[in-house]
């Protein structure tokens, strides 16, 4: 019988929970609201109930699980489980998410960056399957990023997750909470488009995209700035990693994939130091399941 793990993808607006087998197939799933502002304890309770319901639907007992993997936007402390993300998960900061779940379910629980989880999922069952070197950018509430080297997720000093979304593309650009100015996230993430669009009366990032598609000049300029930031950022990633494949995912990245693929492919075409025809730009194949599948895959890896 195939081993099963629970994968949890914690996003700014929703939490996806799935029972996933070793091939990356999702056997059962639940989605609940994150509602971070309501507090950590309430969010933890919703998450735990969703895990209970998912296991029941999949017909698996906690004792039979390979474990529970949690994909979460950083920063956080992987060892202690302490969430330090005041930006995406306001109200959760300072809380340990691991210990209560270990105590409740009696199974190993691990925490991994959400972009790392998404790339792990794509490597197991999606668009990065078979790739030796891959880089993924997830475009949404923030800009997540991850790199896969020889089948393993790249970890930096102290085992930390590299923050690819905070590569600077315009030193004179907007300030970012990361402490720098003009990083990819500060120019291309959903909140960046929303802030730029507010001055022109747009309600949010999707309103900016809609107005741009209708030909509105200010909206088109905002979207073009986002694409330019992506192009410059991908240029840096190409020369840092020389990946075989660049994946674009995340809610906004997938909805507007044509825009971001075009930006990334322009960077590839200009990269005269990169091998011609060796770098592909592709859409993440698993959609909203990528982080959930990848978080589960973390627990299904051989010991």
PDB file of C-alpha atoms in Angstrom:
ATOM      1  CA  UNK A   1       0.000   0.000   0.000  1.00  0.00           C
ATOM      2  CA  UNK A   2       1.301   3.445  -0.911  1.00  0.00           C
ATOM      3  CA  UNK A   3       2.468   5.662   1.926  1.00  0.00           C
ATOM      4  CA  UNK A   4       0.347   8.729   2.666  1.00  0.00           C
ATOM      5  CA  UNK A   5       1.312  12.110   4.106  1.00  0.00           C
ATOM      6  CA  UNK A   6      -0.720  15.199   4.835  1.00  0.00           C
ATOM      7  CA  UNK A   7       0.399  18.289   2.960  1.00  0.00           C
ATOM      8  CA  UNK A   8      -0.687  21.732   4.150  1.00  0.00           C
ATOM      9  CA  UNK A   9      -0.255  24.900   2.090  1.00  0.00           C
ATOM     10  CA  UNK A  10      -0.736  27.970   4.295  1.00  0.00           C
ATOM     11  CA  UNK A  11      -1.508  31.051   2.227  1.00  0.00           C
ATOM     12  CA  UNK A  12      -2.428  34.588   3.108  1.00  0.00           C
ATOM     13  CA  UNK A  13      -6.118  33.987   2.387  1.00  0.00           C
ATOM     14  CA  UNK A  14      -6.630  30.218   2.501  1.00  0.00           C
ATOM     15  CA  UNK A  15      -5.164  26.998   3.847  1.00  0.00           C
ATOM     16  CA  UNK A  16      -5.205  23.928   1.580  1.00  0.00           C
ATOM     17  CA  UNK A  17      -4.915  20.479   3.146  1.00  0.00           C
ATOM     18  CA  UNK A  18      -4.464  17.251   1.204  1.00  0.00           C
ATOM     19  CA  UNK A  19      -3.761  13.566   1.746  1.00  0.00           C
ATOM     20  CA  UNK A  20      -1.031  12.793  -0.799  1.00  0.00           C
ATOM     21  CA  UNK A  21       0.565   9.504  -1.859  1.00  0.00           C
ATOM     22  CA  UNK A  22       4.129   8.821  -3.009  1.00  0.00           C
ATOM     23  CA  UNK A  23       3.265   9.527  -6.656  1.00  0.00           C
ATOM     24  CA  UNK A  24       1.924  12.965  -5.759  1.00  0.00           C
ATOM     25  CA  UNK A  25      -1.743  12.023  -6.180  1.00  0.00           C
ATOM     26  CA  UNK A  26      -4.157  13.862  -3.887  1.00  0.00           C
ATOM     27  CA  UNK A  27      -6.518  11.336  -2.287  1.00  0.00           C
ATOM     28  CA  UNK A  28      -8.632  13.806  -0.299  1.00  0.00           C
ATOM     29  CA  UNK A  29      -8.577  17.530   0.346  1.00  0.00           C
ATOM     30  CA  UNK A  30     -10.028  20.428   2.293  1.00  0.00           C
ATOM     31  CA  UNK A  31      -9.679  24.214   1.990  1.00  0.00           C
ATOM     32  CA  UNK A  32     -10.369  26.656   4.818  1.00  0.00           C
ATOM     33  CA  UNK A  33      -9.920  30.393   5.263  1.00  0.00           C
ATOM     34  CA  UNK A  34      -6.648  31.545   6.815  1.00  0.00           C
ATOM     35  CA  UNK A  35      -8.265  34.632   8.403  1.00  0.00           C
ATOM     36  CA  UNK A  36      -4.968  35.461  10.123  1.00  0.00           C
ATOM     37  CA  UNK A  37      -6.380  38.598  11.737  1.00  0.00           C
ATOM     38  CA  UNK A  38      -8.735  36.414  13.810  1.00  0.00           C
ATOM     39  CA  UNK A  39      -5.699  35.113  15.671  1.00  0.00           C
ATOM     40  CA  UNK A  40      -3.357  32.167  15.664  1.00  0.00           C
ATOM     41  CA  UNK A  41      -5.386  29.864  17.928  1.00  0.00           C
ATOM     42  CA  UNK A  42      -8.475  30.149  15.726  1.00  0.00           C
ATOM     43  CA  UNK A  43      -6.409  29.512  12.602  1.00  0.00           C
ATOM     44  CA  UNK A  44      -4.695  26.515  14.173  1.00  0.00           C
ATOM     45  CA  UNK A  45      -8.083  25.077  15.144  1.00  0.00           C
ATOM     46  CA  UNK A  46      -9.382  25.427  11.569  1.00  0.00           C
ATOM     47  CA  UNK A  47      -6.232  23.800  10.210  1.00  0.00           C
ATOM     48  CA  UNK A  48      -6.446  20.869  12.642  1.00  0.00           C
ATOM     49  CA  UNK A  49     -10.122  20.253  11.831  1.00  0.00           C
ATOM     50  CA  UNK A  50      -9.293  20.252   8.126  1.00  0.00           C
ATOM     51  CA  UNK A  51      -6.539  17.678   8.743  1.00  0.00           C
ATOM     52  CA  UNK A  52      -8.992  15.500  10.714  1.00  0.00           C
ATOM     53  CA  UNK A  53     -11.589  15.681   7.924  1.00  0.00           C
ATOM     54  CA  UNK A  54      -9.026  15.008   5.190  1.00  0.00           C
ATOM     55  CA  UNK A  55      -7.663  11.927   6.983  1.00  0.00           C
ATOM     56  CA  UNK A  56     -11.188  10.640   7.542  1.00  0.00           C
ATOM     57  CA  UNK A  57     -12.071  11.023   3.864  1.00  0.00           C
ATOM     58  CA  UNK A  58      -8.819   9.335   2.812  1.00  0.00           C
ATOM     59  CA  UNK A  59      -9.396   6.526   5.310  1.00  0.00           C
ATOM     60  CA  UNK A  60      -6.052   6.939   7.037  1.00  0.00           C
ATOM     61  CA  UNK A  61      -5.337   7.010  10.763  1.00  0.00           C
ATOM     62  CA  UNK A  62      -2.694   9.335  12.299  1.00  0.00           C
ATOM     63  CA  UNK A  63      -0.550   6.329  13.239  1.00  0.00           C
ATOM     64  CA  UNK A  64      -0.395   5.309   9.555  1.00  0.00           C
ATOM     65  CA  UNK A  65       0.693   8.724   8.294  1.00  0.00           C
ATOM     66  CA  UNK A  66       4.231   9.380   7.066  1.00  0.00           C
ATOM     67  CA  UNK A  67       3.766  12.783   8.690  1.00  0.00           C
ATOM     68  CA  UNK A  68       2.351  16.278   8.177  1.00  0.00           C
ATOM     69  CA  UNK A  69       4.245  18.786   6.077  1.00  0.00           C
ATOM     70  CA  UNK A  70       3.439  22.494   6.373  1.00  0.00           C
ATOM     71  CA  UNK A  71       4.280  24.875   3.530  1.00  0.00           C
ATOM     72  CA  UNK A  72       4.250  28.400   4.965  1.00  0.00           C
ATOM     73  CA  UNK A  73       5.376  31.846   3.813  1.00  0.00           C
ATOM     74  CA  UNK A  74       8.443  32.978   5.740  1.00  0.00           C
ATOM     75  CA  UNK A  75      10.082  34.165   7.746  1.00  0.00           C
ATOM     76  CA  UNK A  76       9.787  31.473  10.395  1.00  0.00           C
ATOM     77  CA  UNK A  77      12.070  29.318  12.521  1.00  0.00           C
ATOM     78  CA  UNK A  78      11.976  25.852  11.027  1.00  0.00           C
ATOM     79  CA  UNK A  79      13.301  24.075  14.123  1.00  0.00           C
ATOM     80  CA  UNK A  80      11.052  25.679  16.732  1.00  0.00           C
ATOM     81  CA  UNK A  81       8.043  26.198  14.469  1.00  0.00           C
ATOM     82  CA  UNK A  82       7.802  29.879  15.429  1.00  0.00           C
ATOM     83  CA  UNK A  83       6.037  32.009  12.808  1.00  0.00           C
ATOM     84  CA  UNK A  84       7.648  35.430  12.315  1.00  0.00           C
ATOM     85  CA  UNK A  85       5.678  36.610   9.289  1.00  0.00           C
ATOM     86  CA  UNK A  86       3.822  39.766  10.302  1.00  0.00           C
ATOM     87  CA  UNK A  87       3.322  40.703   6.633  1.00  0.00           C
ATOM     88  CA  UNK A  88       1.418  37.721   5.209  1.00  0.00           C
ATOM     89  CA  UNK A  89       0.201  36.202   8.496  1.00  0.00           C
ATOM     90  CA  UNK A  90      -0.526  39.132  10.820  1.00  0.00           C
ATOM     91  CA  UNK A  91      -1.559  37.876  14.242  1.00  0.00           C
ATOM     92  CA  UNK A  92       0.349  34.609  13.903  1.00  0.00           C
ATOM     93  CA  UNK A  93       3.810  35.996  14.598  1.00  0.00           C
ATOM     94  CA  UNK A  94       5.651  34.615  17.601  1.00  0.00           C
ATOM     95  CA  UNK A  95       3.564  31.436  17.762  1.00  0.00           C
ATOM     96  CA  UNK A  96       4.810  27.846  17.527  1.00  0.00           C
ATOM     97  CA  UNK A  97       2.781  25.926  14.941  1.00  0.00           C
ATOM     98  CA  UNK A  98       4.624  22.595  15.215  1.00  0.00           C
ATOM     99  CA  UNK A  99       4.219  21.519  18.846  1.00  0.00           C
ATOM    100  CA  UNK A 100       0.396  21.678  18.988  1.00  0.00           C
ATOM    101  CA  UNK A 101       0.081  19.583  15.820  1.00  0.00           C
ATOM    102  CA  UNK A 102       2.609  17.004  17.006  1.00  0.00           C
ATOM    103  CA  UNK A 103       0.723  16.752  20.288  1.00  0.00           C
ATOM    104  CA  UNK A 104      -2.668  16.414  18.625  1.00  0.00           C
ATOM    105  CA  UNK A 105      -1.807  13.960  15.843  1.00  0.00           C
ATOM    106  CA  UNK A 106       1.186  12.093  17.289  1.00  0.00           C
ATOM    107  CA  UNK A 107       3.029  12.118  13.980  1.00  0.00           C
ATOM    108  CA  UNK A 108       6.128  13.955  12.697  1.00  0.00           C
ATOM    109  CA  UNK A 109       5.393  17.508  11.551  1.00  0.00           C
ATOM    110  CA  UNK A 110       7.791  19.673   9.543  1.00  0.00           C
ATOM    111  CA  UNK A 111       7.708  23.273   8.401  1.00  0.00           C
ATOM    112  CA  UNK A 112       9.029  24.339   4.988  1.00  0.00           C
ATOM    113  CA  UNK A 113       8.942  27.585   3.028  1.00  0.00           C
ATOM    114  CA  UNK A 114       5.892  27.689   0.762  1.00  0.00           C
ATOM    115  CA  UNK A 115       7.930  28.348  -2.396  1.00  0.00           C
ATOM    116  CA  UNK A 116      10.212  25.408  -1.550  1.00  0.00           C
ATOM    117  CA  UNK A 117       7.112  23.274  -1.065  1.00  0.00           C
ATOM    118  CA  UNK A 118       5.693  24.350  -4.418  1.00  0.00           C
ATOM    119  CA  UNK A 119       8.904  23.424  -6.239  1.00  0.00           C
ATOM    120  CA  UNK A 120       9.093  20.089  -4.398  1.00  0.00           C
ATOM    121  CA  UNK A 121       5.564  19.375  -5.613  1.00  0.00           C
ATOM    122  CA  UNK A 122       6.417  20.298  -9.185  1.00  0.00           C
ATOM    123  CA  UNK A 123       9.550  18.123  -9.007  1.00  0.00           C
ATOM    124  CA  UNK A 124       7.540  15.132  -7.781  1.00  0.00           C
ATOM    125  CA  UNK A 125       4.538  15.345 -10.073  1.00  0.00           C
ATOM    126  CA  UNK A 126       4.618  18.508 -12.172  1.00  0.00           C
ATOM    127  CA  UNK A 127       6.569  20.692 -14.568  1.00  0.00           C
ATOM    128  CA  UNK A 128       9.978  20.226 -12.890  1.00  0.00           C
ATOM    129  CA  UNK A 129       9.859  16.433 -12.957  1.00  0.00           C
ATOM    130  CA  UNK A 130      13.181  15.114 -14.262  1.00  0.00           C
ATOM    131  CA  UNK A 131      14.933  18.499 -14.137  1.00  0.00           C
ATOM    132  CA  UNK A 132      18.390  18.585 -12.576  1.00  0.00           C
ATOM    133  CA  UNK A 133      18.407  22.355 -11.998  1.00  0.00           C
ATOM    134  CA  UNK A 134      15.168  24.331 -11.761  1.00  0.00           C
ATOM    135  CA  UNK A 135      14.129  27.731 -10.430  1.00  0.00           C
ATOM    136  CA  UNK A 136      10.554  28.614  -9.506  1.00  0.00           C
ATOM    137  CA  UNK A 137       8.935  32.001  -8.959  1.00  0.00           C
ATOM    138  CA  UNK A 138       5.520  32.174  -7.324  1.00  0.00           C
ATOM    139  CA  UNK A 139       3.731  35.455  -7.976  1.00  0.00           C
ATOM    140  CA  UNK A 140       0.876  36.463  -5.708  1.00  0.00           C
ATOM    141  CA  UNK A 141       0.607  38.219  -2.349  1.00  0.00           C
ATOM    142  CA  UNK A 142       4.402  38.121  -2.380  1.00  0.00           C
ATOM    143  CA  UNK A 143       7.066  36.844  -4.744  1.00  0.00           C
ATOM    144  CA  UNK A 144       8.290  33.487  -3.556  1.00  0.00           C
ATOM    145  CA  UNK A 145      11.211  31.691  -5.076  1.00  0.00           C
ATOM    146  CA  UNK A 146      13.030  28.394  -4.818  1.00  0.00           C
ATOM    147  CA  UNK A 147      15.832  26.522  -6.546  1.00  0.00           C
ATOM    148  CA  UNK A 148      16.261  22.792  -7.086  1.00  0.00           C
ATOM    149  CA  UNK A 149      19.820  21.511  -7.528  1.00  0.00           C
ATOM    150  CA  UNK A 150      20.401  17.829  -8.367  1.00  0.00           C
ATOM    151  CA  UNK A 151      16.972  16.916  -7.031  1.00  0.00           C
ATOM    152  CA  UNK A 152      17.333  18.750  -3.705  1.00  0.00           C
ATOM    153  CA  UNK A 153      15.963  22.127  -2.643  1.00  0.00           C
ATOM    154  CA  UNK A 154      18.762  24.669  -2.250  1.00  0.00           C
ATOM    155  CA  UNK A 155      19.211  25.823   1.338  1.00  0.00           C
ATOM    156  CA  UNK A 156      21.520  28.635   2.360  1.00  0.00           C
ATOM    157  CA  UNK A 157      23.650  29.488   5.385  1.00  0.00           C
ATOM    158  CA  UNK A 158      22.239  27.994   8.560  1.00  0.00           C
ATOM    159  CA  UNK A 159      19.829  25.949   6.438  1.00  0.00           C
ATOM    160  CA  UNK A 160      17.802  29.059   5.627  1.00  0.00           C
ATOM    161  CA  UNK A 161      15.609  29.502   2.548  1.00  0.00           C
ATOM    162  CA  UNK A 162      17.082  31.908  -0.058  1.00  0.00           C
ATOM    163  CA  UNK A 163      14.711  34.863  -0.619  1.00  0.00           C
ATOM    164  CA  UNK A 164      14.728  35.007  -4.416  1.00  0.00           C
ATOM    165  CA  UNK A 165      11.787  37.421  -4.437  1.00  0.00           C
ATOM    166  CA  UNK A 166      13.987  40.018  -2.757  1.00  0.00           C
ATOM    167  CA  UNK A 167      16.598  40.207  -5.512  1.00  0.00           C
ATOM    168  CA  UNK A 168      16.910  43.946  -6.220  1.00  0.00           C
ATOM    169  CA  UNK A 169      15.922  44.974  -9.741  1.00  0.00           C
ATOM    170  CA  UNK A 170      15.666  48.765  -9.236  1.00  0.00           C
ATOM    171  CA  UNK A 171      17.745  50.337  -6.433  1.00  0.00           C
ATOM    172  CA  UNK A 172      15.674  53.515  -6.750  1.00  0.00           C
ATOM    173  CA  UNK A 173      12.389  51.616  -6.545  1.00  0.00           C
ATOM    174  CA  UNK A 174       9.837  51.400  -3.723  1.00  0.00           C
ATOM    175  CA  UNK A 175      10.884  50.507  -0.205  1.00  0.00           C
ATOM    176  CA  UNK A 176      10.243  46.922   0.844  1.00  0.00           C
ATOM    177  CA  UNK A 177       9.704  45.442   4.304  1.00  0.00           C
ATOM    178  CA  UNK A 178      12.835  43.339   3.650  1.00  0.00           C
ATOM    179  CA  UNK A 179      14.933  46.466   4.267  1.00  0.00           C
ATOM    180  CA  UNK A 180      15.896  47.196   0.670  1.00  0.00           C
ATOM    181  CA  UNK A 181      14.355  49.096  -2.221  1.00  0.00           C
ATOM    182  CA  UNK A 182      13.140  47.941  -5.596  1.00  0.00           C
ATOM    183  CA  UNK A 183      13.251  44.178  -5.122  1.00  0.00           C
ATOM    184  CA  UNK A 184      11.095  41.993  -7.361  1.00  0.00           C
ATOM    185  CA  UNK A 185       8.400  41.699  -4.689  1.00  0.00           C
ATOM    186  CA  UNK A 186       8.208  45.450  -4.115  1.00  0.00           C
ATOM    187  CA  UNK A 187       7.486  45.974  -7.816  1.00  0.00           C
ATOM    188  CA  UNK A 188       5.707  42.872  -9.090  1.00  0.00           C
ATOM    189  CA  UNK A 189       3.685  41.280  -6.262  1.00  0.00           C
ATOM    190  CA  UNK A 190      -0.062  41.807  -5.982  1.00  0.00           C
ATOM    191  CA  UNK A 191       0.131  44.393  -3.150  1.00  0.00           C
ATOM    192  CA  UNK A 192       2.699  46.397  -5.158  1.00  0.00           C
ATOM    193  CA  UNK A 193       0.307  46.635  -8.097  1.00  0.00           C
ATOM    194  CA  UNK A 194      -2.562  47.464  -5.751  1.00  0.00           C
ATOM    195  CA  UNK A 195      -0.588  50.284  -4.093  1.00  0.00           C
ATOM    196  CA  UNK A 196       0.402  51.753  -7.450  1.00  0.00           C
ATOM    197  CA  UNK A 197      -3.151  51.396  -8.730  1.00  0.00           C
ATOM    198  CA  UNK A 198      -4.802  53.034  -5.700  1.00  0.00           C
ATOM    199  CA  UNK A 199      -3.642  56.446  -6.905  1.00  0.00           C
ATOM    200  CA  UNK A 200      -5.721  55.892 -10.051  1.00  0.00           C
ATOM    201  CA  UNK A 201      -8.796  54.533  -8.290  1.00  0.00           C
ATOM    202  CA  UNK A 202      -8.230  50.811  -8.851  1.00  0.00           C
ATOM    203  CA  UNK A 203      -9.491  48.581  -6.041  1.00  0.00           C
ATOM    204  CA  UNK A 204      -6.805  45.900  -6.220  1.00  0.00           C
ATOM    205  CA  UNK A 205      -4.242  44.217  -8.469  1.00  0.00           C
ATOM    206  CA  UNK A 206      -6.849  42.374 -10.526  1.00  0.00           C
ATOM    207  CA  UNK A 207      -8.624  45.664 -11.188  1.00  0.00           C
ATOM    208  CA  UNK A 208      -5.321  47.020 -12.486  1.00  0.00           C
ATOM    209  CA  UNK A 209      -4.952  44.051 -14.835  1.00  0.00           C
ATOM    210  CA  UNK A 210      -8.543  44.431 -16.065  1.00  0.00           C
ATOM    211  CA  UNK A 211      -8.061  48.130 -16.747  1.00  0.00           C
ATOM    212  CA  UNK A 212      -4.789  47.441 -18.544  1.00  0.00           C
ATOM    213  CA  UNK A 213      -6.478  44.887 -20.779  1.00  0.00           C
ATOM    214  CA  UNK A 214      -9.119  47.511 -21.564  1.00  0.00           C
ATOM    215  CA  UNK A 215      -6.373  49.895 -22.706  1.00  0.00           C
ATOM    216  CA  UNK A 216      -6.191  52.254 -19.716  1.00  0.00           C
ATOM    217  CA  UNK A 217      -2.790  53.969 -19.893  1.00  0.00           C
ATOM    218  CA  UNK A 218      -1.968  54.234 -16.150  1.00  0.00           C
ATOM    219  CA  UNK A 219      -2.918  50.606 -15.603  1.00  0.00           C
ATOM    220  CA  UNK A 220      -0.842  49.493 -18.569  1.00  0.00           C
ATOM    221  CA  UNK A 221       2.157  51.357 -17.156  1.00  0.00           C
ATOM    222  CA  UNK A 222       1.755  49.638 -13.770  1.00  0.00           C
ATOM    223  CA  UNK A 223       1.521  46.198 -15.379  1.00  0.00           C
ATOM    224  CA  UNK A 224       4.501  46.963 -17.620  1.00  0.00           C
ATOM    225  CA  UNK A 225       6.540  47.915 -14.556  1.00  0.00           C
ATOM    226  CA  UNK A 226       5.664  44.558 -12.996  1.00  0.00           C
ATOM    227  CA  UNK A 227       6.749  42.711 -16.134  1.00  0.00           C
ATOM    228  CA  UNK A 228       9.985  44.713 -16.357  1.00  0.00           C
ATOM    229  CA  UNK A 229      10.787  43.805 -12.753  1.00  0.00           C
ATOM    230  CA  UNK A 230      10.216  40.146 -13.552  1.00  0.00           C
ATOM    231  CA  UNK A 231      12.436  40.335 -16.641  1.00  0.00           C
ATOM    232  CA  UNK A 232      15.312  41.916 -14.718  1.00  0.00           C
ATOM    233  CA  UNK A 233      14.905  39.490 -11.840  1.00  0.00           C
ATOM    234  CA  UNK A 234      14.912  36.473 -14.141  1.00  0.00           C
ATOM    235  CA  UNK A 235      18.059  37.854 -15.808  1.00  0.00           C
ATOM    236  CA  UNK A 236      19.835  37.652 -12.446  1.00  0.00           C
ATOM    237  CA  UNK A 237      18.498  34.164 -11.739  1.00  0.00           C
ATOM    238  CA  UNK A 238      19.606  32.892 -15.138  1.00  0.00           C
ATOM    239  CA  UNK A 239      23.172  33.978 -14.512  1.00  0.00           C
ATOM    240  CA  UNK A 240      23.215  32.798 -10.902  1.00  0.00           C
ATOM    241  CA  UNK A 241      21.783  29.309 -11.505  1.00  0.00           C
ATOM    242  CA  UNK A 242      21.770  28.529 -15.265  1.00  0.00           C
ATOM    243  CA  UNK A 243      18.595  26.490 -14.719  1.00  0.00           C
ATOM    244  CA  UNK A 244      17.223  24.007 -17.220  1.00  0.00           C
ATOM    245  CA  UNK A 245      13.717  25.193 -16.450  1.00  0.00           C
ATOM    246  CA  UNK A 246      12.175  28.320 -14.939  1.00  0.00           C
ATOM    247  CA  UNK A 247       8.707  27.739 -13.521  1.00  0.00           C
ATOM    248  CA  UNK A 248       6.178  30.497 -12.941  1.00  0.00           C
ATOM    249  CA  UNK A 249       3.415  29.770 -10.474  1.00  0.00           C
ATOM    250  CA  UNK A 250       1.338  31.354  -7.742  1.00  0.00           C
ATOM    251  CA  UNK A 251      -2.195  32.666  -8.138  1.00  0.00           C
ATOM    252  CA  UNK A 252      -1.313  35.857  -9.983  1.00  0.00           C
ATOM    253  CA  UNK A 253       1.553  34.262 -11.888  1.00  0.00           C
ATOM    254  CA  UNK A 254      -0.713  31.578 -13.286  1.00  0.00           C
ATOM    255  CA  UNK A 255      -3.634  33.894 -14.078  1.00  0.00           C
ATOM    256  CA  UNK A 256      -1.309  36.220 -15.991  1.00  0.00           C
ATOM    257  CA  UNK A 257       1.193  33.641 -17.138  1.00  0.00           C
ATOM    258  CA  UNK A 258       1.432  34.996 -20.687  1.00  0.00           C
ATOM    259  CA  UNK A 259       2.669  38.343 -19.353  1.00  0.00           C
ATOM    260  CA  UNK A 260       5.275  36.858 -17.019  1.00  0.00           C
ATOM    261  CA  UNK A 261       6.397  34.177 -19.453  1.00  0.00           C
ATOM    262  CA  UNK A 262       7.012  36.888 -22.033  1.00  0.00           C
ATOM    263  CA  UNK A 263       9.101  38.854 -19.548  1.00  0.00           C
ATOM    264  CA  UNK A 264      11.117  35.794 -18.546  1.00  0.00           C
ATOM    265  CA  UNK A 265      11.659  34.722 -22.145  1.00  0.00           C
ATOM    266  CA  UNK A 266      12.956  38.171 -23.043  1.00  0.00           C
ATOM    267  CA  UNK A 267      15.571  37.755 -20.329  1.00  0.00           C
ATOM    268  CA  UNK A 268      16.475  34.300 -21.649  1.00  0.00           C
ATOM    269  CA  UNK A 269      16.782  35.633 -25.208  1.00  0.00           C
ATOM    270  CA  UNK A 270      19.123  38.446 -24.099  1.00  0.00           C
ATOM    271  CA  UNK A 271      21.347  36.186 -21.993  1.00  0.00           C
ATOM    272  CA  UNK A 272      24.242  35.717 -24.405  1.00  0.00           C
ATOM    273  CA  UNK A 273      26.310  33.923 -21.741  1.00  0.00           C
ATOM    274  CA  UNK A 274      23.670  31.220 -21.263  1.00  0.00           C
ATOM    275  CA  UNK A 275      23.531  28.151 -23.526  1.00  0.00           C
ATOM    276  CA  UNK A 276      21.074  28.807 -26.333  1.00  0.00           C
ATOM    277  CA  UNK A 277      17.949  26.668 -26.280  1.00  0.00           C
ATOM    278  CA  UNK A 278      18.860  25.126 -22.932  1.00  0.00           C
ATOM    279  CA  UNK A 279      16.497  27.138 -20.670  1.00  0.00           C
ATOM    280  CA  UNK A 280      12.734  26.675 -20.796  1.00  0.00           C
ATOM    281  CA  UNK A 281      10.115  28.932 -19.200  1.00  0.00           C
ATOM    282  CA  UNK A 282       7.034  26.956 -18.210  1.00  0.00           C
ATOM    283  CA  UNK A 283       3.850  27.350 -16.237  1.00  0.00           C
ATOM    284  CA  UNK A 284       3.665  25.437 -12.971  1.00  0.00           C
ATOM    285  CA  UNK A 285       1.602  22.338 -13.716  1.00  0.00           C
ATOM    286  CA  UNK A 286       0.006  21.627 -10.345  1.00  0.00           C
ATOM    287  CA  UNK A 287      -1.682  24.979  -9.800  1.00  0.00           C
ATOM    288  CA  UNK A 288      -2.944  25.472  -6.277  1.00  0.00           C
ATOM    289  CA  UNK A 289      -1.958  21.895  -5.412  1.00  0.00           C
ATOM    290  CA  UNK A 290       1.798  22.462  -5.814  1.00  0.00           C
ATOM    291  CA  UNK A 291       2.535  23.622  -2.263  1.00  0.00           C
ATOM    292  CA  UNK A 292       0.258  21.024  -0.717  1.00  0.00           C
ATOM    293  CA  UNK A 293       1.813  18.171  -2.728  1.00  0.00           C
ATOM    294  CA  UNK A 294       5.321  19.434  -2.035  1.00  0.00           C
ATOM    295  CA  UNK A 295       4.751  19.763   1.701  1.00  0.00           C
ATOM    296  CA  UNK A 296       3.550  16.165   1.761  1.00  0.00           C
ATOM    297  CA  UNK A 297       6.509  15.083  -0.412  1.00  0.00           C
ATOM    298  CA  UNK A 298       8.814  16.451   2.296  1.00  0.00           C
ATOM    299  CA  UNK A 299       7.432  13.799   4.667  1.00  0.00           C
ATOM    300  CA  UNK A 300       7.533  11.034   2.032  1.00  0.00           C
ATOM    301  CA  UNK A 301      11.253  11.422   1.283  1.00  0.00           C
ATOM    302  CA  UNK A 302      13.415   8.427   2.231  1.00  0.00           C
ATOM    303  CA  UNK A 303      14.853   8.749   5.733  1.00  0.00           C
TER     304      UNK A 303
END
